[in-house]
Amino acid sequence: MTSSKGDEALAARRLADASDSIVAGVERELPGWARREVARILDAWGRLDVVARADAERATNDAADEAVARVAERLRELFAADAAAQTATPLEIVRTAYREPTAILEAAGVPPVERDVFDERAWPDDRYGLVIRTLGDLGDPDLAPLLLAWGMAKAAVLRARAEH
């Protein structure tokens, strides 16, 4: 039987591995997600001329880079904190990535989309329904289970500490 210190060390390694994989996946997938979501809304709206559309697409590339930098930094801050001090989940942080694409769409004059009551209440600033539901929504379905792996590892760290 392993000691609770051994259990905690193993769980901490799993937590670090899941955390590193989440950051790497977000850095890899978030730029493409931002570009796809802006293009999807612009296509659906269909009222930008060629020049305005090109301007929005250029601005989206910069906004995607800004979103990646902001979200990845916030994830690293979360993961650097002790497991007991982590007051957010990675999904909560990644869900804020809607901000940069929203700014592009607002600047282009795109009106808000209709959203259901829950989404309007939960994310009132997400005027275009961009908030992701899972990490896999960024474009790589293999990211989705990483949130579960992270949560299980964090719980194992905390449980092992409580046992000693």
mmCIF file of C-alpha atoms in Angstrom:
data_model
loop_
_atom_site.group_PDB
_atom_site.id
_atom_site.type_symbol
_atom_site.label_atom_id
_atom_site.label_comp_id
_atom_site.label_asym_id
_atom_site.label_seq_id
_atom_site.Cartn_x
_atom_site.Cartn_y
_atom_site.Cartn_z
ATOM 1 C CA MET A 1 0.000 0.000 0.000
ATOM 2 C CA THR A 2 1.333 3.438 -0.852
ATOM 3 C CA SER A 3 1.580 6.199 1.663
ATOM 4 C CA SER A 4 -0.663 9.246 1.474
ATOM 5 C CA LYS A 5 2.486 11.275 0.675
ATOM 6 C CA GLY A 6 3.165 8.900 -2.232
ATOM 7 C CA ASP A 7 -0.456 9.193 -3.313
ATOM 8 C CA GLU A 8 -0.215 12.960 -3.171
ATOM 9 C CA ALA A 9 2.997 13.006 -5.214
ATOM 10 C CA LEU A 10 1.469 10.762 -7.886
ATOM 11 C CA ALA A 11 -1.695 12.866 -7.995
ATOM 12 C CA ALA A 12 0.381 16.058 -8.176
ATOM 13 C CA ARG A 13 2.252 14.651 -11.201
ATOM 14 C CA ARG A 14 -1.064 13.807 -12.863
ATOM 15 C CA LEU A 15 -2.359 17.288 -12.080
ATOM 16 C CA ALA A 16 0.744 18.888 -13.587
ATOM 17 C CA ASP A 17 0.508 16.677 -16.682
ATOM 18 C CA ALA A 18 -3.173 17.538 -17.225
ATOM 19 C CA SER A 19 -2.456 21.226 -16.617
ATOM 20 C CA ASP A 20 0.417 21.264 -19.111
ATOM 21 C CA SER A 21 -1.715 19.463 -21.703
ATOM 22 C CA ILE A 22 -4.554 21.942 -21.250
ATOM 23 C CA VAL A 23 -2.265 24.936 -21.775
ATOM 24 C CA ALA A 24 -0.631 23.354 -24.816
ATOM 25 C CA GLY A 25 -4.008 22.478 -26.323
ATOM 26 C CA VAL A 26 -5.440 25.933 -25.718
ATOM 27 C CA GLU A 27 -2.382 27.598 -27.243
ATOM 28 C CA ARG A 28 -2.641 25.304 -30.263
ATOM 29 C CA GLU A 29 -6.424 25.431 -30.846
ATOM 30 C CA LEU A 30 -7.660 28.815 -29.627
ATOM 31 C CA PRO A 31 -6.422 30.901 -32.594
ATOM 32 C CA GLY A 32 -8.223 28.699 -35.111
ATOM 33 C CA TRP A 33 -11.358 28.643 -32.984
ATOM 34 C CA ALA A 34 -11.438 32.456 -32.842
ATOM 35 C CA ARG A 35 -11.015 32.756 -36.620
ATOM 36 C CA ARG A 36 -13.680 30.106 -37.302
ATOM 37 C CA GLU A 37 -16.199 31.668 -34.923
ATOM 38 C CA VAL A 38 -15.783 35.175 -36.324
ATOM 39 C CA ALA A 39 -16.058 33.818 -39.876
ATOM 40 C CA ARG A 40 -19.169 31.800 -38.920
ATOM 41 C CA ILE A 41 -20.962 34.844 -37.527
ATOM 42 C CA LEU A 42 -19.850 37.103 -40.383
ATOM 43 C CA ASP A 43 -21.011 34.505 -42.924
ATOM 44 C CA ALA A 44 -24.377 34.165 -41.205
ATOM 45 C CA TRP A 45 -24.837 37.924 -41.080
ATOM 46 C CA GLY A 46 -23.618 38.386 -44.647
ATOM 47 C CA ARG A 47 -23.639 42.177 -44.718
ATOM 48 C CA LEU A 48 -19.968 43.132 -44.831
ATOM 49 C CA ASP A 49 -18.452 44.231 -48.098
ATOM 50 C CA VAL A 50 -15.197 42.658 -49.235
ATOM 51 C CA VAL A 51 -12.992 45.376 -47.725
ATOM 52 C CA ALA A 52 -14.755 45.371 -44.344
ATOM 53 C CA ARG A 53 -14.642 41.582 -44.271
ATOM 54 C CA ALA A 54 -10.895 41.574 -44.959
ATOM 55 C CA ASP A 55 -10.390 44.183 -42.220
ATOM 56 C CA ALA A 56 -12.365 42.043 -39.757
ATOM 57 C CA GLU A 57 -10.352 38.952 -40.674
ATOM 58 C CA ARG A 58 -7.044 40.808 -40.166
ATOM 59 C CA ALA A 59 -8.268 42.139 -36.840
ATOM 60 C CA THR A 60 -9.336 38.620 -35.867
ATOM 61 C CA ASN A 61 -5.793 37.324 -36.302
ATOM 62 C CA ASP A 62 -4.505 39.929 -33.838
ATOM 63 C CA ALA A 63 -7.426 39.337 -31.481
ATOM 64 C CA ALA A 64 -6.799 35.588 -31.549
ATOM 65 C CA ASP A 65 -3.174 36.151 -30.544
ATOM 66 C CA GLU A 66 -4.314 38.444 -27.723
ATOM 67 C CA ALA A 67 -6.861 35.886 -26.532
ATOM 68 C CA VAL A 68 -4.269 33.109 -26.507
ATOM 69 C CA ALA A 69 -1.790 35.211 -24.553
ATOM 70 C CA ARG A 70 -4.404 36.319 -22.006
ATOM 71 C CA VAL A 71 -6.040 32.927 -21.508
ATOM 72 C CA ALA A 72 -2.768 30.974 -21.407
ATOM 73 C CA GLU A 73 -1.310 33.394 -18.863
ATOM 74 C CA ARG A 74 -4.389 33.072 -16.669
ATOM 75 C CA LEU A 75 -4.279 29.262 -16.956
ATOM 76 C CA ARG A 76 -0.609 29.241 -15.956
ATOM 77 C CA GLU A 77 -1.435 31.436 -12.951
ATOM 78 C CA LEU A 78 -4.188 29.018 -11.936
ATOM 79 C CA PHE A 79 -1.969 25.975 -12.341
ATOM 80 C CA ALA A 80 0.924 27.613 -10.457
ATOM 81 C CA ALA A 81 -1.294 27.997 -7.396
ATOM 82 C CA ASP A 82 -1.540 25.246 -4.835
ATOM 83 C CA ALA A 83 -4.430 22.877 -5.594
ATOM 84 C CA ALA A 84 -6.282 24.033 -2.463
ATOM 85 C CA ALA A 85 -5.972 27.666 -3.530
ATOM 86 C CA GLN A 86 -7.338 27.179 -7.053
ATOM 87 C CA THR A 87 -10.673 28.994 -7.055
ATOM 88 C CA ALA A 88 -11.545 28.559 -10.727
ATOM 89 C CA THR A 89 -11.507 25.765 -13.249
ATOM 90 C CA PRO A 90 -9.621 25.768 -16.538
ATOM 91 C CA LEU A 91 -12.953 25.760 -18.388
ATOM 92 C CA GLU A 92 -14.059 28.934 -16.603
ATOM 93 C CA ILE A 93 -10.900 30.646 -17.796
ATOM 94 C CA VAL A 94 -11.038 29.326 -21.352
ATOM 95 C CA ARG A 95 -14.676 30.371 -21.615
ATOM 96 C CA THR A 96 -13.533 33.997 -21.403
ATOM 97 C CA ALA A 97 -11.951 33.622 -24.858
ATOM 98 C CA TYR A 98 -15.208 34.897 -26.375
ATOM 99 C CA ARG A 99 -14.210 38.460 -25.435
ATOM 100 C CA GLU A 100 -11.747 39.115 -28.259
ATOM 101 C CA PRO A 101 -13.912 37.724 -31.100
ATOM 102 C CA THR A 102 -16.882 39.616 -29.641
ATOM 103 C CA ALA A 103 -14.937 42.884 -29.878
ATOM 104 C CA ILE A 104 -14.205 42.194 -33.564
ATOM 105 C CA LEU A 105 -17.849 41.451 -34.335
ATOM 106 C CA GLU A 106 -19.060 44.521 -32.446
ATOM 107 C CA ALA A 107 -16.549 46.724 -34.286
ATOM 108 C CA ALA A 108 -17.842 45.323 -37.582
ATOM 109 C CA GLY A 109 -21.373 46.351 -36.592
ATOM 110 C CA VAL A 110 -22.747 42.824 -36.339
ATOM 111 C CA PRO A 111 -25.939 42.764 -34.254
ATOM 112 C CA PRO A 112 -26.208 40.298 -31.354
ATOM 113 C CA VAL A 113 -27.593 36.837 -32.034
ATOM 114 C CA GLU A 114 -30.586 35.345 -30.269
ATOM 115 C CA ARG A 115 -29.544 33.177 -27.354
ATOM 116 C CA ASP A 116 -31.495 31.105 -24.886
ATOM 117 C CA VAL A 117 -32.409 32.471 -21.467
ATOM 118 C CA PHE A 118 -29.770 30.439 -19.630
ATOM 119 C CA ASP A 119 -26.943 31.636 -21.880
ATOM 120 C CA GLU A 120 -28.089 35.234 -21.606
ATOM 121 C CA ARG A 121 -28.138 34.989 -17.815
ATOM 122 C CA ALA A 122 -24.888 32.986 -17.469
ATOM 123 C CA TRP A 123 -22.847 35.000 -19.985
ATOM 124 C CA PRO A 124 -24.570 38.358 -20.473
ATOM 125 C CA ASP A 125 -21.615 39.855 -22.380
ATOM 126 C CA ASP A 126 -21.438 36.986 -24.871
ATOM 127 C CA ARG A 127 -23.606 38.705 -27.464
ATOM 128 C CA TYR A 128 -22.811 36.174 -30.210
ATOM 129 C CA GLY A 129 -23.125 32.836 -28.409
ATOM 130 C CA LEU A 130 -19.400 32.139 -28.560
ATOM 131 C CA VAL A 131 -18.811 30.723 -25.065
ATOM 132 C CA ILE A 132 -17.511 27.179 -25.392
ATOM 133 C CA ARG A 133 -19.197 24.275 -23.600
ATOM 134 C CA THR A 134 -16.140 21.984 -23.437
ATOM 135 C CA LEU A 135 -12.446 22.356 -24.134
ATOM 136 C CA GLY A 136 -13.021 20.143 -27.166
ATOM 137 C CA ASP A 137 -15.126 22.913 -28.709
ATOM 138 C CA LEU A 138 -11.863 24.697 -29.486
ATOM 139 C CA GLY A 139 -11.347 22.232 -32.323
ATOM 140 C CA ASP A 140 -9.651 19.163 -30.854
ATOM 141 C CA PRO A 141 -12.049 16.695 -29.223
ATOM 142 C CA ASP A 142 -9.113 15.174 -27.314
ATOM 143 C CA LEU A 143 -8.999 18.333 -25.192
ATOM 144 C CA ALA A 144 -12.428 17.696 -23.662
ATOM 145 C CA PRO A 145 -11.426 14.847 -21.319
ATOM 146 C CA LEU A 146 -8.443 16.816 -20.031
ATOM 147 C CA LEU A 147 -10.771 18.840 -17.830
ATOM 148 C CA LEU A 148 -11.987 15.626 -16.187
ATOM 149 C CA ALA A 149 -8.409 14.392 -15.793
ATOM 150 C CA TRP A 150 -7.447 17.720 -14.225
ATOM 151 C CA GLY A 151 -10.400 17.643 -11.818
ATOM 152 C CA MET A 152 -9.770 14.058 -10.780
ATOM 153 C CA ALA A 153 -6.081 14.732 -10.185
ATOM 154 C CA LYS A 154 -6.854 17.854 -8.166
ATOM 155 C CA ALA A 155 -9.359 15.921 -6.057
ATOM 156 C CA ALA A 156 -6.781 13.151 -5.517
ATOM 157 C CA VAL A 157 -4.209 15.700 -4.328
ATOM 158 C CA LEU A 158 -6.661 17.196 -1.857
ATOM 159 C CA ARG A 159 -7.900 13.777 -0.688
ATOM 160 C CA ALA A 160 -4.333 12.537 -0.097
ATOM 161 C CA ARG A 161 -3.582 15.634 1.985
ATOM 162 C CA ALA A 162 -6.678 15.106 4.071
ATOM 163 C CA GLU A 163 -5.561 11.572 4.834
ATOM 164 C CA HIS A 164 -2.326 12.660 6.555
#
